[in-house]
Amino acid sequence: MQRTPDLAVLRGVLPVLRSVAEVPRPRECAHSEEHPKPRDAKFLYEIPHFDAPREFPPPENTISPEAWTCPRFIGELPDKGREELEDLAEDEG
């Protein structure tokens, strides 16, 4: 069973995510690799390396730092969360 956030949390977080969605992003990426996929297990496996590279060496076949820090990718993350939360907010009324 999937838990849903409290309606007060939805109402507090949605305006923040909407404001991030309004930030302009470049049309094209400066890198040639695909962006990390948030729903992929590899995503969670690679995060420690980018957070603390000295403590966590890069896993094999790590996505490049350029792809991880790409403005388009960074902007897509809150967009997806916003869409999901807006759907939940509509369901909650």
mmCIF file of N, CA and C in Angstrom:
data_model
loop_
_atom_site.group_PDB
_atom_site.id
_atom_site.type_symbol
_atom_site.label_atom_id
_atom_site.label_comp_id
_atom_site.label_asym_id
_atom_site.label_seq_id
_atom_site.Cartn_x
_atom_site.Cartn_y
_atom_site.Cartn_z
ATOM 1 N N MET A 1 0.839 -1.181 0.000
ATOM 2 C CA MET A 1 0.000 0.000 0.000
ATOM 3 C C MET A 1 0.888 1.250 0.000
ATOM 4 N N GLN A 2 0.612 2.140 -0.928
ATOM 5 C CA GLN A 2 1.393 3.373 -1.026
ATOM 6 C C GLN A 2 0.826 4.436 -0.095
ATOM 7 N N ARG A 3 1.714 5.049 0.701
ATOM 8 C CA ARG A 3 1.285 6.115 1.597
ATOM 9 C C ARG A 3 1.278 7.429 0.838
ATOM 10 N N THR A 4 0.321 8.277 1.159
ATOM 11 C CA THR A 4 0.265 9.595 0.542
ATOM 12 C C THR A 4 0.592 10.645 1.593
ATOM 13 N N PRO A 5 1.211 11.742 1.162
ATOM 14 C CA PRO A 5 1.542 12.792 2.125
ATOM 15 C C PRO A 5 0.293 13.485 2.650
ATOM 16 N N ASP A 6 0.407 14.025 3.826
ATOM 17 C CA ASP A 6 -0.659 14.792 4.437
ATOM 18 C C ASP A 6 -1.011 15.971 3.527
ATOM 19 N N LEU A 7 -2.284 16.347 3.479
ATOM 20 C CA LEU A 7 -2.735 17.442 2.624
ATOM 21 C C LEU A 7 -2.015 18.748 2.964
ATOM 22 N N ALA A 8 -1.720 18.988 4.238
ATOM 23 C CA ALA A 8 -0.991 20.199 4.624
ATOM 24 C C ALA A 8 0.421 20.196 4.036
ATOM 25 N N VAL A 9 1.038 19.020 3.960
ATOM 26 C CA VAL A 9 2.366 18.912 3.356
ATOM 27 C C VAL A 9 2.272 19.216 1.865
ATOM 28 N N LEU A 10 1.268 18.650 1.224
ATOM 29 C CA LEU A 10 1.066 18.923 -0.209
ATOM 30 C C LEU A 10 0.934 20.423 -0.459
ATOM 31 N N ARG A 11 0.123 21.069 0.345
ATOM 32 C CA ARG A 11 -0.105 22.508 0.164
ATOM 33 C C ARG A 11 1.147 23.333 0.445
ATOM 34 N N GLY A 12 2.028 22.844 1.300
ATOM 35 C CA GLY A 12 3.267 23.560 1.602
ATOM 36 C C GLY A 12 4.355 23.338 0.563
ATOM 37 N N VAL A 13 4.423 22.130 0.032
ATOM 38 C CA VAL A 13 5.493 21.775 -0.899
ATOM 39 C C VAL A 13 5.171 22.208 -2.332
ATOM 40 N N LEU A 14 3.923 22.119 -2.733
ATOM 41 C CA LEU A 14 3.568 22.429 -4.124
ATOM 42 C C LEU A 14 3.990 23.827 -4.574
ATOM 43 N N PRO A 15 3.779 24.884 -3.790
ATOM 44 C CA PRO A 15 4.226 26.206 -4.258
ATOM 45 C C PRO A 15 5.736 26.280 -4.503
ATOM 46 N N VAL A 16 6.500 25.583 -3.693
ATOM 47 C CA VAL A 16 7.961 25.570 -3.877
ATOM 48 C C VAL A 16 8.307 24.866 -5.188
ATOM 49 N N LEU A 17 7.718 23.711 -5.410
ATOM 50 C CA LEU A 17 8.001 22.970 -6.643
ATOM 51 C C LEU A 17 7.529 23.736 -7.878
ATOM 52 N N ARG A 18 6.410 24.418 -7.760
ATOM 53 C CA ARG A 18 5.924 25.227 -8.894
ATOM 54 C C ARG A 18 6.874 26.374 -9.200
ATOM 55 N N SER A 19 7.442 27.005 -8.174
ATOM 56 C CA SER A 19 8.370 28.110 -8.422
ATOM 57 C C SER A 19 9.662 27.597 -9.070
ATOM 58 N N VAL A 20 10.118 26.418 -8.696
ATOM 59 C CA VAL A 20 11.309 25.835 -9.321
ATOM 60 C C VAL A 20 11.016 25.504 -10.782
ATOM 61 N N ALA A 21 9.809 25.061 -11.075
ATOM 62 C CA ALA A 21 9.441 24.712 -12.445
ATOM 63 C C ALA A 21 9.476 25.925 -13.371
ATOM 64 N N GLU A 22 9.352 27.117 -12.818
ATOM 65 C CA GLU A 22 9.355 28.326 -13.632
ATOM 66 C C GLU A 22 10.756 28.808 -14.003
ATOM 67 N N VAL A 23 11.785 28.252 -13.387
ATOM 68 C CA VAL A 23 13.161 28.667 -13.676
ATOM 69 C C VAL A 23 13.518 28.207 -15.092
ATOM 70 N N PRO A 24 14.006 29.132 -15.927
ATOM 71 C CA PRO A 24 14.366 28.743 -17.301
ATOM 72 C C PRO A 24 15.510 27.729 -17.324
ATOM 73 N N ARG A 25 15.426 26.840 -18.281
ATOM 74 C CA ARG A 25 16.464 25.824 -18.470
ATOM 75 C C ARG A 25 16.945 25.864 -19.914
ATOM 76 N N PRO A 26 18.177 25.436 -20.147
ATOM 77 C CA PRO A 26 18.666 25.418 -21.529
ATOM 78 C C PRO A 26 17.872 24.419 -22.366
ATOM 79 N N ARG A 27 17.754 24.708 -23.640
ATOM 80 C CA ARG A 27 17.023 23.795 -24.540
ATOM 81 C C ARG A 27 17.776 22.501 -24.770
ATOM 82 N N GLU A 28 19.113 22.614 -24.815
ATOM 83 C CA GLU A 28 19.934 21.436 -25.070
ATOM 84 C C GLU A 28 20.930 21.248 -23.930
ATOM 85 N N CYS A 29 21.299 20.010 -23.717
ATOM 86 C CA CYS A 29 22.282 19.693 -22.685
ATOM 87 C C CYS A 29 23.688 19.893 -23.236
ATOM 88 N N ALA A 30 24.616 20.204 -22.353
ATOM 89 C CA ALA A 30 26.017 20.379 -22.737
ATOM 90 C C ALA A 30 26.767 19.043 -22.728
ATOM 91 N N HIS A 31 26.108 17.964 -22.374
ATOM 92 C CA HIS A 31 26.731 16.640 -22.319
ATOM 93 C C HIS A 31 26.014 15.723 -23.295
ATOM 94 N N SER A 32 26.635 14.597 -23.610
ATOM 95 C CA SER A 32 26.035 13.672 -24.580
ATOM 96 C C SER A 32 25.361 12.470 -23.917
ATOM 97 N N GLU A 33 25.608 12.268 -22.635
ATOM 98 C CA GLU A 33 25.032 11.123 -21.923
ATOM 99 C C GLU A 33 23.571 11.352 -21.556
ATOM 100 N N GLU A 34 22.891 10.246 -21.300
ATOM 101 C CA GLU A 34 21.538 10.346 -20.759
ATOM 102 C C GLU A 34 21.612 10.828 -19.323
ATOM 103 N N HIS A 35 20.539 11.436 -18.868
ATOM 104 C CA HIS A 35 20.468 11.846 -17.461
ATOM 105 C C HIS A 35 20.270 10.618 -16.578
ATOM 106 N N PRO A 36 20.647 10.722 -15.310
ATOM 107 C CA PRO A 36 20.324 9.633 -14.384
ATOM 108 C C PRO A 36 18.804 9.426 -14.337
ATOM 109 N N LYS A 37 18.406 8.213 -14.078
ATOM 110 C CA LYS A 37 16.975 7.895 -14.005
ATOM 111 C C LYS A 37 16.595 7.713 -12.531
ATOM 112 N N PRO A 38 15.823 8.656 -11.985
ATOM 113 C CA PRO A 38 15.497 8.615 -10.549
ATOM 114 C C PRO A 38 14.836 7.329 -10.072
ATOM 115 N N ARG A 39 14.108 6.656 -10.913
ATOM 116 C CA ARG A 39 13.415 5.435 -10.470
ATOM 117 C C ARG A 39 14.272 4.183 -10.667
ATOM 118 N N ASP A 40 15.508 4.362 -11.122
ATOM 119 C CA ASP A 40 16.431 3.262 -11.356
ATOM 120 C C ASP A 40 17.260 3.025 -10.086
ATOM 121 N N ALA A 41 17.508 1.782 -9.747
ATOM 122 C CA ALA A 41 18.297 1.464 -8.553
ATOM 123 C C ALA A 41 19.704 2.049 -8.656
ATOM 124 N N LYS A 42 20.223 2.170 -9.858
ATOM 125 C CA LYS A 42 21.556 2.738 -10.066
ATOM 126 C C LYS A 42 21.618 4.188 -9.570
ATOM 127 N N PHE A 43 20.514 4.888 -9.662
ATOM 128 C CA PHE A 43 20.440 6.284 -9.216
ATOM 129 C C PHE A 43 20.844 6.381 -7.743
ATOM 130 N N LEU A 44 20.218 5.581 -6.909
ATOM 131 C CA LEU A 44 20.520 5.607 -5.475
ATOM 132 C C LEU A 44 21.929 5.095 -5.180
ATOM 133 N N TYR A 45 22.412 4.197 -6.006
ATOM 134 C CA TYR A 45 23.741 3.633 -5.815
ATOM 135 C C TYR A 45 24.825 4.669 -6.115
ATOM 136 N N GLU A 46 24.570 5.586 -7.057
ATOM 137 C CA GLU A 46 25.570 6.573 -7.451
ATOM 138 C C GLU A 46 25.542 7.854 -6.611
ATOM 139 N N ILE A 47 24.452 8.149 -5.955
ATOM 140 C CA ILE A 47 24.336 9.395 -5.193
ATOM 141 C C ILE A 47 25.463 9.567 -4.165
ATOM 142 N N PRO A 48 25.820 8.549 -3.380
ATOM 143 C CA PRO A 48 26.876 8.770 -2.385
ATOM 144 C C PRO A 48 28.189 9.272 -2.995
ATOM 145 N N HIS A 49 28.533 8.794 -4.184
ATOM 146 C CA HIS A 49 29.772 9.232 -4.822
ATOM 147 C C HIS A 49 29.737 10.733 -5.117
ATOM 148 N N PHE A 50 28.622 11.227 -5.579
ATOM 149 C CA PHE A 50 28.543 12.652 -5.913
ATOM 150 C C PHE A 50 28.384 13.524 -4.671
ATOM 151 N N ASP A 51 27.905 12.922 -3.612
ATOM 152 C CA ASP A 51 27.780 13.652 -2.349
ATOM 153 C C ASP A 51 29.116 13.705 -1.606
ATOM 154 N N ALA A 52 29.843 12.590 -1.598
ATOM 155 C CA ALA A 52 31.114 12.498 -0.874
ATOM 156 C C ALA A 52 32.091 11.651 -1.678
ATOM 157 N N PRO A 53 32.660 12.207 -2.744
ATOM 158 C CA PRO A 53 33.495 11.405 -3.647
ATOM 159 C C PRO A 53 34.747 10.801 -3.004
ATOM 160 N N ARG A 54 35.282 11.439 -1.985
ATOM 161 C CA ARG A 54 36.483 10.875 -1.331
ATOM 162 C C ARG A 54 36.142 9.610 -0.540
ATOM 163 N N GLU A 55 34.975 9.609 0.078
ATOM 164 C CA GLU A 55 34.567 8.461 0.888
ATOM 165 C C GLU A 55 33.973 7.336 0.043
ATOM 166 N N PHE A 56 33.384 7.692 -1.088
ATOM 167 C CA PHE A 56 32.708 6.701 -1.937
ATOM 168 C C PHE A 56 33.251 6.791 -3.355
ATOM 169 N N PRO A 57 34.150 5.890 -3.719
ATOM 170 C CA PRO A 57 34.678 5.917 -5.083
ATOM 171 C C PRO A 57 33.558 5.687 -6.097
ATOM 172 N N PRO A 58 33.755 6.132 -7.330
ATOM 173 C CA PRO A 58 32.685 5.972 -8.315
ATOM 174 C C PRO A 58 32.406 4.507 -8.624
ATOM 175 N N PRO A 59 31.148 4.138 -8.693
ATOM 176 C CA PRO A 59 30.814 2.777 -9.105
ATOM 177 C C PRO A 59 31.210 2.580 -10.572
ATOM 178 N N GLU A 60 31.268 1.354 -10.984
ATOM 179 C CA GLU A 60 31.582 1.055 -12.380
ATOM 180 C C GLU A 60 30.497 1.644 -13.286
ATOM 181 N N ASN A 61 30.889 2.193 -14.412
ATOM 182 C CA ASN A 61 29.969 2.792 -15.396
ATOM 183 C C ASN A 61 29.134 3.926 -14.811
ATOM 184 N N THR A 62 29.756 4.747 -14.008
ATOM 185 C CA THR A 62 29.067 5.876 -13.390
ATOM 186 C C THR A 62 28.694 6.921 -14.434
ATOM 187 N N ILE A 63 27.533 7.476 -14.301
ATOM 188 C CA ILE A 63 27.102 8.572 -15.174
ATOM 189 C C ILE A 63 27.969 9.783 -14.851
ATOM 190 N N SER A 64 28.289 10.557 -15.847
ATOM 191 C CA SER A 64 29.227 11.673 -15.685
ATOM 192 C C SER A 64 28.684 12.754 -14.756
ATOM 193 N N PRO A 65 29.584 13.485 -14.110
ATOM 194 C CA PRO A 65 29.146 14.622 -13.275
ATOM 195 C C PRO A 65 28.376 15.657 -14.088
ATOM 196 N N GLU A 66 28.722 15.811 -15.371
ATOM 197 C CA GLU A 66 28.004 16.764 -16.221
ATOM 198 C C GLU A 66 26.530 16.382 -16.369
ATOM 199 N N ALA A 67 26.262 15.086 -16.483
ATOM 200 C CA ALA A 67 24.867 14.645 -16.599
ATOM 201 C C ALA A 67 24.135 14.816 -15.268
ATOM 202 N N TRP A 68 24.833 14.536 -14.158
ATOM 203 C CA TRP A 68 24.218 14.670 -12.838
ATOM 204 C C TRP A 68 23.913 16.123 -12.500
ATOM 205 N N THR A 69 24.757 17.037 -12.927
ATOM 206 C CA THR A 69 24.587 18.449 -12.567
ATOM 207 C C THR A 69 23.975 19.273 -13.685
ATOM 208 N N CYS A 70 23.499 18.631 -14.715
ATOM 209 C CA CYS A 70 22.889 19.313 -15.852
ATOM 210 C C CYS A 70 21.659 20.117 -15.395
ATOM 211 N N PRO A 71 21.564 21.388 -15.773
ATOM 212 C CA PRO A 71 20.409 22.200 -15.367
ATOM 213 C C PRO A 71 19.069 21.625 -15.820
ATOM 214 N N ARG A 72 19.049 20.999 -16.972
ATOM 215 C CA ARG A 72 17.781 20.380 -17.425
ATOM 216 C C ARG A 72 17.399 19.225 -16.522
ATOM 217 N N PHE A 73 18.381 18.385 -16.166
ATOM 218 C CA PHE A 73 18.106 17.251 -15.286
ATOM 219 C C PHE A 73 17.660 17.732 -13.915
ATOM 220 N N ILE A 74 18.396 18.675 -13.344
ATOM 221 C CA ILE A 74 18.056 19.198 -12.018
ATOM 222 C C ILE A 74 16.650 19.792 -12.025
ATOM 223 N N GLY A 75 16.265 20.433 -13.114
ATOM 224 C CA GLY A 75 14.922 21.007 -13.219
ATOM 225 C C GLY A 75 13.835 19.972 -13.405
ATOM 226 N N GLU A 76 14.188 18.846 -14.028
ATOM 227 C CA GLU A 76 13.191 17.793 -14.252
ATOM 228 C C GLU A 76 12.771 17.115 -12.962
ATOM 229 N N LEU A 77 13.677 17.021 -12.004
ATOM 230 C CA LEU A 77 13.357 16.323 -10.752
ATOM 231 C C LEU A 77 12.169 16.950 -10.028
ATOM 232 N N PRO A 78 12.179 18.268 -9.761
ATOM 233 C CA PRO A 78 11.007 18.831 -9.088
ATOM 234 C C PRO A 78 9.768 18.839 -9.978
ATOM 235 N N ASP A 79 9.951 18.888 -11.302
ATOM 236 C CA ASP A 79 8.790 18.839 -12.196
ATOM 237 C C ASP A 79 8.020 17.538 -12.009
ATOM 238 N N LYS A 80 8.749 16.425 -11.966
ATOM 239 C CA LYS A 80 8.089 15.123 -11.799
ATOM 240 C C LYS A 80 7.406 15.027 -10.447
ATOM 241 N N GLY A 81 8.079 15.500 -9.413
ATOM 242 C CA GLY A 81 7.472 15.501 -8.086
ATOM 243 C C GLY A 81 6.244 16.385 -8.026
ATOM 244 N N ARG A 82 6.332 17.549 -8.671
ATOM 245 C CA ARG A 82 5.192 18.476 -8.704
ATOM 246 C C ARG A 82 3.999 17.823 -9.381
ATOM 247 N N GLU A 83 4.224 17.182 -10.512
ATOM 248 C CA GLU A 83 3.124 16.535 -11.234
ATOM 249 C C GLU A 83 2.451 15.472 -10.370
ATOM 250 N N GLU A 84 3.263 14.661 -9.712
ATOM 251 C CA GLU A 84 2.706 13.604 -8.865
ATOM 252 C C GLU A 84 1.917 14.197 -7.694
ATOM 253 N N LEU A 85 2.468 15.242 -7.067
ATOM 254 C CA LEU A 85 1.781 15.853 -5.925
ATOM 255 C C LEU A 85 0.519 16.596 -6.354
ATOM 256 N N GLU A 86 0.538 17.204 -7.529
ATOM 257 C CA GLU A 86 -0.677 17.874 -8.004
ATOM 258 C C GLU A 86 -1.791 16.856 -8.233
ATOM 259 N N ASP A 87 -1.432 15.697 -8.768
ATOM 260 C CA ASP A 87 -2.431 14.633 -8.934
ATOM 261 C C ASP A 87 -3.001 14.206 -7.583
ATOM 262 N N LEU A 88 -2.127 14.042 -6.598
ATOM 263 C CA LEU A 88 -2.600 13.675 -5.253
ATOM 264 C C LEU A 88 -3.484 14.765 -4.649
ATOM 265 N N ALA A 89 -3.081 16.027 -4.844
ATOM 266 C CA ALA A 89 -3.858 17.136 -4.301
ATOM 267 C C ALA A 89 -5.246 17.188 -4.915
ATOM 268 N N GLU A 90 -5.335 16.910 -6.207
ATOM 269 C CA GLU A 90 -6.652 16.874 -6.863
ATOM 270 C C GLU A 90 -7.509 15.767 -6.281
ATOM 271 N N ASP A 91 -6.899 14.593 -6.057
ATOM 272 C CA ASP A 91 -7.629 13.466 -5.487
ATOM 273 C C ASP A 91 -8.132 13.780 -4.075
ATOM 274 N N GLU A 92 -7.331 14.540 -3.318
ATOM 275 C CA GLU A 92 -7.688 14.865 -1.933
ATOM 276 C C GLU A 92 -8.714 15.981 -1.837
ATOM 277 N N GLY A 93 -8.845 16.724 -2.937
ATOM 278 C CA GLY A 93 -9.824 17.823 -2.952
ATOM 279 C C GLY A 93 -9.243 19.048 -2.409
#
